[in-house]
mmCIF file of C-alpha atoms in Angstrom:
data_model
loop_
_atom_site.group_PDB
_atom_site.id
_atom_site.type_symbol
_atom_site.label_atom_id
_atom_site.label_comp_id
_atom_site.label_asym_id
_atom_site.label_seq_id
_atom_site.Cartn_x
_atom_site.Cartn_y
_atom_site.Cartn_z
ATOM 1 C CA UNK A 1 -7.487 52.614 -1.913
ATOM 2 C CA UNK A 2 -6.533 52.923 1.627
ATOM 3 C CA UNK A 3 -6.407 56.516 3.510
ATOM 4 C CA UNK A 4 -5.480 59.140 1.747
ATOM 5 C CA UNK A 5 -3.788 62.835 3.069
ATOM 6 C CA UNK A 6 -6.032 65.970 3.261
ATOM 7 C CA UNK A 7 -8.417 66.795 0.745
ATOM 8 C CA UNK A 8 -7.518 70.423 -1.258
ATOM 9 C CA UNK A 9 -10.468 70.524 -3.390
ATOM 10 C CA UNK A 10 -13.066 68.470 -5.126
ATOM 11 C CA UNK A 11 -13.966 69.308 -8.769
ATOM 12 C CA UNK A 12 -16.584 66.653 -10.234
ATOM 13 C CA UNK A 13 -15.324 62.969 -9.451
ATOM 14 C CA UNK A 14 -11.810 64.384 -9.824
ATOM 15 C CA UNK A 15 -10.473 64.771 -6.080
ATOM 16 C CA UNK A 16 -7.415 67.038 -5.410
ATOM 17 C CA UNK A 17 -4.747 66.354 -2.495
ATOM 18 C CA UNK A 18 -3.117 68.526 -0.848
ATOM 19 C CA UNK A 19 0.383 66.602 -1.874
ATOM 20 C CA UNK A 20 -0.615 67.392 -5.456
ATOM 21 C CA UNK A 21 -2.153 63.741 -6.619
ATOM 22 C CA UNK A 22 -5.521 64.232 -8.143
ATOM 23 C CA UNK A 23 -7.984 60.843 -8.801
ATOM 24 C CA UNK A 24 -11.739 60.135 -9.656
ATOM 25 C CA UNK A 25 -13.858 59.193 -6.998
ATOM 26 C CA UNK A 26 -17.562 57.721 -7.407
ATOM 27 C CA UNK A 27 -18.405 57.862 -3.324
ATOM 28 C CA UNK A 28 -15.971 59.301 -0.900
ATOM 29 C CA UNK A 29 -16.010 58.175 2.878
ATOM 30 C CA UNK A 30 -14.670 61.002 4.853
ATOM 31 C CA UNK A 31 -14.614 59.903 8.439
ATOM 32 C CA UNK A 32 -14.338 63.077 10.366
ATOM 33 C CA UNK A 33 -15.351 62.020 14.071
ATOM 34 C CA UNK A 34 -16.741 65.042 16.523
ATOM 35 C CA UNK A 35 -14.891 67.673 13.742
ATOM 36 C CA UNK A 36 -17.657 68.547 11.837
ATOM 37 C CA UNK A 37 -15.983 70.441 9.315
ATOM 38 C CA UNK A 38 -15.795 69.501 5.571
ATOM 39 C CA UNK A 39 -13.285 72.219 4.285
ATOM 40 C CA UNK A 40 -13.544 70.849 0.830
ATOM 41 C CA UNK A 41 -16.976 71.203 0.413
ATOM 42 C CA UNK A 42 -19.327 73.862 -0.219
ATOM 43 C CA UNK A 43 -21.080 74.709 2.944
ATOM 44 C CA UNK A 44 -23.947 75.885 0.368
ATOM 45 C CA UNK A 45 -24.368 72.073 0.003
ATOM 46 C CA UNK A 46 -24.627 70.657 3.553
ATOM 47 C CA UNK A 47 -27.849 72.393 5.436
ATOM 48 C CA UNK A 48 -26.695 72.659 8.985
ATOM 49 C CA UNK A 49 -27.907 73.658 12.121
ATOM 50 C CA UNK A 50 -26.165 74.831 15.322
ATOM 51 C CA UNK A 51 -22.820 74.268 13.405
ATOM 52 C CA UNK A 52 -23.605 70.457 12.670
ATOM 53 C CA UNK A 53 -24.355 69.185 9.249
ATOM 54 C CA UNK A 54 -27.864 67.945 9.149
ATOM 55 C CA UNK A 55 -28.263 64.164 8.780
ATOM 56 C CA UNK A 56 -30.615 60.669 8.462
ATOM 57 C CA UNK A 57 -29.669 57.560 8.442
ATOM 58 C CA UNK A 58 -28.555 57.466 11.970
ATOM 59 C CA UNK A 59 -26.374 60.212 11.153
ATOM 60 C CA UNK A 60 -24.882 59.094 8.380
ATOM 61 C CA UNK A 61 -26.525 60.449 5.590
ATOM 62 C CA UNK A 62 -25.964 64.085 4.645
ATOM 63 C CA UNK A 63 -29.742 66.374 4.247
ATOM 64 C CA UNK A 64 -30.053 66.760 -0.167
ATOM 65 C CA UNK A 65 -26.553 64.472 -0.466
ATOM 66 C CA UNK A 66 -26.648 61.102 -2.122
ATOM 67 C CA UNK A 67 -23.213 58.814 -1.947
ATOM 68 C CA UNK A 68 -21.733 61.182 0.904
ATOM 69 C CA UNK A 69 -21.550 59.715 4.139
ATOM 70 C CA UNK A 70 -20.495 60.865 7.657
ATOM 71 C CA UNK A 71 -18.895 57.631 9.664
ATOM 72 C CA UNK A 72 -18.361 58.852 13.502
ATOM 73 C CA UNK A 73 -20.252 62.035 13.257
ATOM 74 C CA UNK A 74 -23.052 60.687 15.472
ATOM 75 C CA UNK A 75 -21.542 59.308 18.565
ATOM 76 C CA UNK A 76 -24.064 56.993 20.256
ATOM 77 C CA UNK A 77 -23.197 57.005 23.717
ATOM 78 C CA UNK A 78 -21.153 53.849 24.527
ATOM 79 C CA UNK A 79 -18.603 51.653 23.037
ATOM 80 C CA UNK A 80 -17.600 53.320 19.814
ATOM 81 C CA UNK A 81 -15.706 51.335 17.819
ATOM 82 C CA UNK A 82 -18.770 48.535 17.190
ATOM 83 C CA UNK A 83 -21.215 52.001 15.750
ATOM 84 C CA UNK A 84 -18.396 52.348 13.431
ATOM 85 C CA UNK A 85 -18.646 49.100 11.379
ATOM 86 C CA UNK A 86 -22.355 49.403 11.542
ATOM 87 C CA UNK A 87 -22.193 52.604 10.040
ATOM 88 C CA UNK A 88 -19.861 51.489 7.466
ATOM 89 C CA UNK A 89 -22.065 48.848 6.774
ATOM 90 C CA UNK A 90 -25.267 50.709 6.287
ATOM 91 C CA UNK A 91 -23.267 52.818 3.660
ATOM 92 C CA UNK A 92 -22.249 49.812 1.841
ATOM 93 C CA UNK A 93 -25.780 49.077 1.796
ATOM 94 C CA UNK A 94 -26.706 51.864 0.302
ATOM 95 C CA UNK A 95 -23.477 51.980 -2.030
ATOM 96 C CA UNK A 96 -25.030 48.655 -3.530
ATOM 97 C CA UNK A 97 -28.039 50.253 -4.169
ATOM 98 C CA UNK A 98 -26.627 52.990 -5.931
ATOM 99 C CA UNK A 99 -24.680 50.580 -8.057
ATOM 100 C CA UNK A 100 -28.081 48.389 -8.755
ATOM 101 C CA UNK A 101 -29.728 51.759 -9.763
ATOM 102 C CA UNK A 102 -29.945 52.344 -13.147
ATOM 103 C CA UNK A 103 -27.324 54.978 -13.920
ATOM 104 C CA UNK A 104 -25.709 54.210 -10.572
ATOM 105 C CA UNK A 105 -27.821 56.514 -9.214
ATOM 106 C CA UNK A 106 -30.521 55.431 -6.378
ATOM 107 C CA UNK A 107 -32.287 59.059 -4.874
ATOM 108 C CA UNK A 108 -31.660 57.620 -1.327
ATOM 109 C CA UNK A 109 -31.474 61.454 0.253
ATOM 110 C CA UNK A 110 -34.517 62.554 -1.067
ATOM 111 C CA UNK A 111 -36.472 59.424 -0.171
ATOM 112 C CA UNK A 112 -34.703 59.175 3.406
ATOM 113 C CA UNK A 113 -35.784 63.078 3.493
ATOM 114 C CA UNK A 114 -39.214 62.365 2.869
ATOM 115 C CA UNK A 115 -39.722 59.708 5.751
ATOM 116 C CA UNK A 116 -37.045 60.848 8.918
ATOM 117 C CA UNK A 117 -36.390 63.874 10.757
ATOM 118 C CA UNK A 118 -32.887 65.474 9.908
ATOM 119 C CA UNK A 119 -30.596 65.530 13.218
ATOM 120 C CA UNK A 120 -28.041 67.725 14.347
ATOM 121 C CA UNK A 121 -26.939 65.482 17.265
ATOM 122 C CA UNK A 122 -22.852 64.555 17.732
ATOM 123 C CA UNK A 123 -23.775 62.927 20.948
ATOM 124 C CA UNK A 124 -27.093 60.838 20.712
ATOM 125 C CA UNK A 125 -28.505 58.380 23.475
ATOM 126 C CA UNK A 126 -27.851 55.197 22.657
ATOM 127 C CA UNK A 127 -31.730 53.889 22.451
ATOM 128 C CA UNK A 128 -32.815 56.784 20.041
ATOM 129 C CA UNK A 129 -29.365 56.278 17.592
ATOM 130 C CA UNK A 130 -30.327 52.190 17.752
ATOM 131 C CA UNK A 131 -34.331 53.381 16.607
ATOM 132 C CA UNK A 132 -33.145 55.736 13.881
ATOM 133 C CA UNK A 133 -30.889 52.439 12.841
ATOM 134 C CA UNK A 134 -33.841 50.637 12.722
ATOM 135 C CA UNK A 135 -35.624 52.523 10.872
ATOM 136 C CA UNK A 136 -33.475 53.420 8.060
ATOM 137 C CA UNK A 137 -32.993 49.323 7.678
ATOM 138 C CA UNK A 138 -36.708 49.209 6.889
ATOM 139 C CA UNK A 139 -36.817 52.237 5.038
ATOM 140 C CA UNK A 140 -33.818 50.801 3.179
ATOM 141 C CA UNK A 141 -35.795 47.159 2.660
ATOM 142 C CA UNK A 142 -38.853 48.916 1.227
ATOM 143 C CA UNK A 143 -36.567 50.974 -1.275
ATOM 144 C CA UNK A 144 -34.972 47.582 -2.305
ATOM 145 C CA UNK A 145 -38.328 45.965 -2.935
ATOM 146 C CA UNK A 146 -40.063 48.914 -4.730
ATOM 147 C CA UNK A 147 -36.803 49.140 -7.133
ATOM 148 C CA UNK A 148 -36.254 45.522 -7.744
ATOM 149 C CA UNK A 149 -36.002 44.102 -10.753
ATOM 150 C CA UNK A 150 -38.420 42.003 -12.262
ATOM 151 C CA UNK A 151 -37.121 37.960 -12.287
ATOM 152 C CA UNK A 152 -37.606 37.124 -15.675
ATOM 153 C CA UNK A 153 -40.476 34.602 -16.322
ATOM 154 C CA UNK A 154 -41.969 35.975 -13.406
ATOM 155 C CA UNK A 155 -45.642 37.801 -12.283
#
């Protein structure tokens, strides 16, 4: 799909540009680095504190959101670029279990709710960002394991 101009408005899955194209979206990645600001969206829908959109997932995971994801908003002290593709990843990861979900919908925000702390934090040591990584891996691995499908022929 590539990157696309500012966002005007969302209604549904239909997303409207400001340079008047309007397309349906499943998941939307809007990368929006130390701006926390999500014009487009109703700030009814993103709790926030001290300005910041709450998050889990290492930041990357919106509090009440499912298929929403904030890539950059945490800044791990350090090299930047590599936190990047691992948060891209990690919403990939979830993506696929969306997709594997039946309806396409997997209730990854309420379960991630249920077992981390939501964070404000833009800049996060690098240590506690690299924890809350790790933990939303084997959050994500039990969620896998407790949805999976039964192999036929299998106990």
């Amino acid at each position: 799909m590539g990157v696309r101009p500012a966002i005007e408005r969302i209604e549904g899955r239909t997303v409207h540009f400001v340079d008047g194209e309007a397309r349906e979206y499943d998941t939307i990645l809007w990368a929006t680095g130390f701006h926390a600001s999500l014009p487009f969206l109703d700030e009814a829908l993103v709790p926030r504190r001290n300005g910041v959109p709450l998050r889990l997932a290492a930041g990357i995971v919106p509090v009440g959101l499912d298929k929403l994801y904030y890539i950059g908003l945490s800044a791990p002290r350090g090299p930047q670029i590599p936190v990047y593709g691992v948060q891209a990843a990690l919403a990939l990861r979830m993506l696929a279990l969306h997709e594997s979900a039946p309806g396409g919908h997997a209730p990854l925000a309420a379960y991630l709710t249920g077992l981390q702390d939501a964070d404000d934090r833009i800049d996060i040591v690098r240590a506690v960002w690299n924890d809350q990584l790790a933990d939303t891996e084997r959050l994500l691995d039990a969620f896998s394991l407790a949805h999976a499908e039964p192999v036929a022929g299998t106990v």
